[in-house]
């Protein structure tokens, strides 16, 4: 089964607003990553946060990780129409399967 | 660097036919993987490899075979295509982070497969 699950499934906001997406996972992890997918295209890596980190920033992106709650959040500030895409979290488990698993994603629509 | 390349981009098969989806990367990455993505869903892991000669099953391996004879190539073979295998297939590669897990994955552009 998928390791991570994003919430909400879909999010619609106005340009300039902030967008927050959440990811919950089931087992202890080494790293958690966020990816973006524009319609019909391959995924693009956004940011990686390690299990011993609590927060990372990259431009307008802010990611937090709470290992006690097995959850992460992705915040996009001052959103733009070009941010419209699907966003996925991916995790690699510390024990068990030696692979990376993705959640079902959050579909973000930013209205101009 | 070309990154991760996949061929073909589109393919239509009849039920029962077999075919191989090609994937190659030029970044000398140890980890390579195949995912399928169905409409409105995330990516489900089919098979993966942590190095030449080493492969393992993911979440949905049935009906697919893989091999990894070189670091660069990781082909996915459909043994006997079924309509349930209609999907978009993505190949990805990543450098291994040792005990610290995986680094970022680089994705190919995908192969859209339709099985009639």
CSV table of C-alpha atoms in Angstrom, one decimal:
chain,number,residue,atom,x,y,z
A,1,UNK,CA,0.0,0.0,0.0
A,2,UNK,CA,1.1,3.6,-0.4
A,3,UNK,CA,3.2,4.9,2.4
A,4,UNK,CA,2.1,8.5,2.3
A,5,UNK,CA,-1.2,10.1,2.0
A,6,UNK,CA,-1.8,13.8,1.1
A,7,UNK,CA,-4.5,16.0,2.4
A,8,UNK,CA,-6.6,17.6,1.0
A,9,UNK,CA,-7.1,15.8,-2.3
A,10,UNK,CA,-7.8,19.0,-4.0
A,11,UNK,CA,-7.3,22.7,-3.1
A,12,UNK,CA,-8.4,25.8,-5.0
A,13,UNK,CA,-7.1,29.3,-4.0
A,14,UNK,CA,-6.7,32.7,-5.5
A,15,UNK,CA,-3.4,34.0,-6.7
A,16,UNK,CA,-1.4,35.6,-3.9
A,17,UNK,CA,-2.8,33.4,-1.2
A,18,UNK,CA,-0.8,30.7,0.6
A,19,UNK,CA,-1.4,27.0,0.0
A,20,UNK,CA,-0.8,24.3,2.6
A,21,UNK,CA,-0.8,20.6,1.9
A,22,UNK,CA,-0.3,17.8,4.3
A,23,UNK,CA,1.3,14.4,4.1
A,24,UNK,CA,0.9,11.6,6.6
A,25,UNK,CA,2.9,8.3,6.5
A,26,UNK,CA,2.8,5.1,8.4
A,27,UNK,CA,6.3,3.9,9.3
A,28,UNK,CA,9.6,5.4,10.4
A,29,UNK,CA,11.4,7.1,7.6
A,30,UNK,CA,14.9,8.2,6.5
A,31,UNK,CA,13.8,11.1,4.3
A,32,UNK,CA,10.6,12.7,3.0
A,33,UNK,CA,10.4,14.4,-0.3
A,34,UNK,CA,7.9,16.6,-2.1
A,35,UNK,CA,7.4,16.5,-5.8
A,36,UNK,CA,5.4,18.5,-8.3
A,37,UNK,CA,3.7,17.2,-11.4
A,38,UNK,CA,2.3,19.4,-14.2
A,39,UNK,CA,-0.5,17.8,-16.1
A,40,UNK,CA,0.7,14.8,-18.2
A,41,UNK,CA,4.3,15.3,-17.3
A,42,UNK,CA,7.0,13.6,-15.2
A,43,UNK,CA,7.5,14.6,-11.6
A,44,UNK,CA,9.9,17.3,-10.5
A,45,UNK,CA,11.7,17.2,-7.2
A,46,UNK,CA,10.9,20.2,-4.9
A,47,UNK,CA,12.5,19.6,-1.6
A,48,UNK,CA,14.0,16.8,0.6
A,49,UNK,CA,13.8,16.8,4.4
A,50,UNK,CA,15.6,14.3,6.5
A,51,UNK,CA,14.2,12.6,9.5
A,52,UNK,CA,16.4,14.6,11.9
A,53,UNK,CA,15.3,17.9,10.4
A,54,UNK,CA,12.1,19.8,11.4
A,55,UNK,CA,11.9,22.6,8.8
A,56,UNK,CA,13.4,23.5,5.4
A,57,UNK,CA,12.9,26.4,3.1
A,58,UNK,CA,13.4,26.8,-0.6
A,59,UNK,CA,12.3,30.0,-2.2
A,60,UNK,CA,8.5,30.3,-1.6
A,61,UNK,CA,8.4,26.7,-0.3
A,62,UNK,CA,8.4,25.8,3.4
A,63,UNK,CA,8.4,22.2,4.5
A,64,UNK,CA,7.9,20.9,8.0
A,65,UNK,CA,8.3,17.4,9.4
A,66,UNK,CA,6.9,16.1,12.6
A,67,UNK,CA,8.2,12.5,13.1
A,68,UNK,CA,6.2,12.0,16.3
A,69,UNK,CA,3.0,12.5,14.4
A,70,UNK,CA,4.4,11.0,11.2
A,71,UNK,CA,3.3,14.0,9.2
A,72,UNK,CA,4.7,16.7,7.0
A,73,UNK,CA,3.3,19.9,5.5
A,74,UNK,CA,4.2,21.8,2.4
A,75,UNK,CA,3.5,25.6,2.4
A,76,UNK,CA,3.6,27.6,-0.8
A,77,UNK,CA,3.5,31.3,-0.1
A,78,UNK,CA,2.2,34.0,-2.4
A,79,UNK,CA,0.9,31.5,-4.9
A,80,UNK,CA,0.9,32.1,-8.6
A,81,UNK,CA,-1.2,30.6,-11.4
A,82,UNK,CA,1.9,28.8,-12.6
A,83,UNK,CA,1.9,26.8,-9.3
A,84,UNK,CA,-1.2,25.0,-10.5
A,85,UNK,CA,-0.1,21.3,-10.4
A,86,UNK,CA,-0.4,18.1,-8.4
A,87,UNK,CA,1.9,17.8,-5.4
A,88,UNK,CA,3.1,14.5,-4.0
A,89,UNK,CA,5.0,13.4,-1.0
A,90,UNK,CA,7.4,10.4,-1.1
A,91,UNK,CA,9.0,8.5,1.7
A,92,UNK,CA,11.7,5.9,2.1
A,93,UNK,CA,11.1,3.6,5.1
A,94,UNK,CA,13.9,3.2,7.6
A,95,UNK,CA,13.1,-0.5,8.0
A,96,UNK,CA,11.4,-2.9,5.7
A,97,UNK,CA,11.0,-2.2,2.0
A,98,UNK,CA,14.2,-0.6,0.6
A,99,UNK,CA,12.3,1.6,-1.9
A,100,UNK,CA,10.4,4.9,-2.2
A,101,UNK,CA,6.6,5.2,-2.0
A,102,UNK,CA,4.4,8.0,-3.1
A,103,UNK,CA,1.0,9.3,-1.9
A,104,UNK,CA,-2.0,10.0,-4.1
A,105,UNK,CA,-1.3,13.7,-4.3
A,106,UNK,CA,-3.0,17.0,-3.8
A,107,UNK,CA,-4.3,18.8,-6.8
A,108,UNK,CA,-3.7,22.5,-6.4
A,109,UNK,CA,-5.5,25.1,-8.6
A,110,UNK,CA,-4.4,28.7,-8.3
A,111,UNK,CA,-6.9,31.1,-9.9
A,112,UNK,CA,-5.6,34.3,-11.5
B,1,UNK,CA,23.4,15.2,-19.6
B,2,UNK,CA,20.2,13.8,-21.0
B,3,UNK,CA,19.0,12.8,-17.5
B,4,UNK,CA,16.4,10.0,-17.6
B,5,UNK,CA,15.1,9.0,-21.0
B,6,UNK,CA,12.1,6.7,-21.8
B,7,UNK,CA,11.0,5.1,-25.0
B,8,UNK,CA,8.5,4.9,-26.5
B,9,UNK,CA,6.4,7.9,-25.6
B,10,UNK,CA,3.2,6.3,-26.7
B,11,UNK,CA,2.2,2.7,-27.3
B,12,UNK,CA,-0.9,0.8,-28.2
B,13,UNK,CA,-1.0,-3.0,-27.6
B,14,UNK,CA,-3.5,-5.7,-28.1
B,15,UNK,CA,-4.4,-8.0,-25.2
B,16,UNK,CA,-1.8,-10.7,-24.9
B,17,UNK,CA,1.0,-8.9,-26.7
B,18,UNK,CA,4.3,-8.4,-25.0
B,19,UNK,CA,6.6,-5.4,-25.1
B,20,UNK,CA,9.5,-3.7,-23.4
B,21,UNK,CA,9.6,-0.2,-22.1
B,22,UNK,CA,13.0,1.3,-22.2
B,23,UNK,CA,14.6,3.5,-19.6
B,24,UNK,CA,18.1,4.9,-19.5
B,25,UNK,CA,19.9,7.4,-17.3
B,26,UNK,CA,23.4,9.0,-17.7
B,27,UNK,CA,23.9,10.2,-14.1
B,28,UNK,CA,25.5,7.0,-12.8
B,29,UNK,CA,22.7,6.6,-10.3
B,30,UNK,CA,22.5,3.3,-8.3
B,31,UNK,CA,18.7,3.4,-7.7
B,32,UNK,CA,16.3,3.0,-10.6
B,33,UNK,CA,12.5,2.4,-10.4
B,34,UNK,CA,9.4,2.0,-12.4
B,35,UNK,CA,6.0,3.5,-11.4
B,36,UNK,CA,2.6,3.4,-13.0
B,37,UNK,CA,0.2,6.2,-12.6
B,38,UNK,CA,-3.5,5.8,-13.2
B,39,UNK,CA,-5.9,8.7,-13.7
B,40,UNK,CA,-6.3,10.8,-10.6
B,41,UNK,CA,-4.0,8.6,-8.6
B,42,UNK,CA,-0.5,8.8,-7.3
B,43,UNK,CA,2.4,6.7,-8.4
B,44,UNK,CA,2.5,3.0,-7.5
B,45,UNK,CA,5.9,1.3,-7.5
B,46,UNK,CA,6.2,-1.7,-9.8
B,47,UNK,CA,9.9,-2.8,-9.5
B,48,UNK,CA,13.1,-1.2,-8.4
B,49,UNK,CA,16.8,-1.8,-8.4
B,50,UNK,CA,19.6,-0.6,-6.2
B,51,UNK,CA,22.4,-1.5,-8.6
B,52,UNK,CA,23.4,-3.7,-11.6
B,53,UNK,CA,22.2,-7.2,-11.1
B,54,UNK,CA,19.9,-6.4,-8.2
B,55,UNK,CA,16.1,-6.0,-8.6
B,56,UNK,CA,13.2,-6.2,-6.3
B,57,UNK,CA,9.4,-6.0,-6.4
B,58,UNK,CA,7.4,-3.0,-5.4
B,59,UNK,CA,3.7,-2.7,-4.7
B,60,UNK,CA,2.3,-3.9,-8.0
B,61,UNK,CA,4.8,-6.2,-9.7
B,62,UNK,CA,2.4,-8.8,-11.2
B,63,UNK,CA,2.6,-9.0,-15.0
B,64,UNK,CA,5.9,-7.1,-15.2
B,65,UNK,CA,9.5,-8.2,-15.3
B,66,UNK,CA,12.7,-6.1,-15.0
B,67,UNK,CA,16.4,-6.7,-15.3
B,68,UNK,CA,19.4,-4.5,-14.6
B,69,UNK,CA,22.5,-5.6,-16.5
B,70,UNK,CA,24.1,-2.2,-16.5
B,71,UNK,CA,24.0,0.8,-14.3
B,72,UNK,CA,22.5,2.9,-17.1
B,73,UNK,CA,19.6,0.8,-18.3
B,74,UNK,CA,16.5,-0.5,-16.5
B,75,UNK,CA,13.9,-2.0,-19.0
B,76,UNK,CA,10.4,-3.0,-18.0
B,77,UNK,CA,8.9,-5.9,-19.8
B,78,UNK,CA,5.1,-6.6,-20.0
B,79,UNK,CA,4.8,-10.3,-20.4
B,80,UNK,CA,1.2,-10.6,-21.7
B,81,UNK,CA,-0.5,-7.2,-21.8
B,82,UNK,CA,-3.9,-6.8,-20.2
B,83,UNK,CA,-6.4,-3.8,-20.3
B,84,UNK,CA,-5.7,-3.3,-16.6
B,85,UNK,CA,-2.1,-2.3,-17.6
B,86,UNK,CA,-3.4,0.7,-19.4
B,87,UNK,CA,-1.6,3.5,-17.6
B,88,UNK,CA,1.2,6.0,-17.8
B,89,UNK,CA,4.6,4.5,-16.8
B,90,UNK,CA,7.4,6.5,-15.3
B,91,UNK,CA,11.0,5.6,-14.8
B,92,UNK,CA,13.1,7.3,-12.2
B,93,UNK,CA,16.6,7.2,-10.9
B,94,UNK,CA,18.3,8.4,-7.7
B,95,UNK,CA,21.7,8.4,-6.1
B,96,UNK,CA,21.7,6.3,-2.9
B,97,UNK,CA,22.3,8.1,0.3
B,98,UNK,CA,23.8,5.2,2.1
B,99,UNK,CA,22.4,4.8,5.6
B,100,UNK,CA,20.7,8.2,5.2
B,101,UNK,CA,18.1,7.0,2.6
B,102,UNK,CA,17.5,8.1,-0.9
B,103,UNK,CA,18.3,11.4,-2.5
B,104,UNK,CA,16.0,13.2,-5.0
B,105,UNK,CA,14.6,11.1,-7.8
B,106,UNK,CA,14.8,12.3,-11.4
B,107,UNK,CA,11.9,11.2,-13.6
B,108,UNK,CA,11.6,10.4,-17.2
B,109,UNK,CA,8.8,12.0,-19.3
B,110,UNK,CA,6.7,8.9,-19.2
B,111,UNK,CA,5.2,6.3,-21.6
B,112,UNK,CA,1.5,6.3,-22.2
B,113,UNK,CA,0.4,2.7,-22.8
B,114,UNK,CA,-3.0,1.7,-23.9
B,115,UNK,CA,-4.0,-2.0,-24.0
B,116,UNK,CA,-7.0,-2.9,-26.1
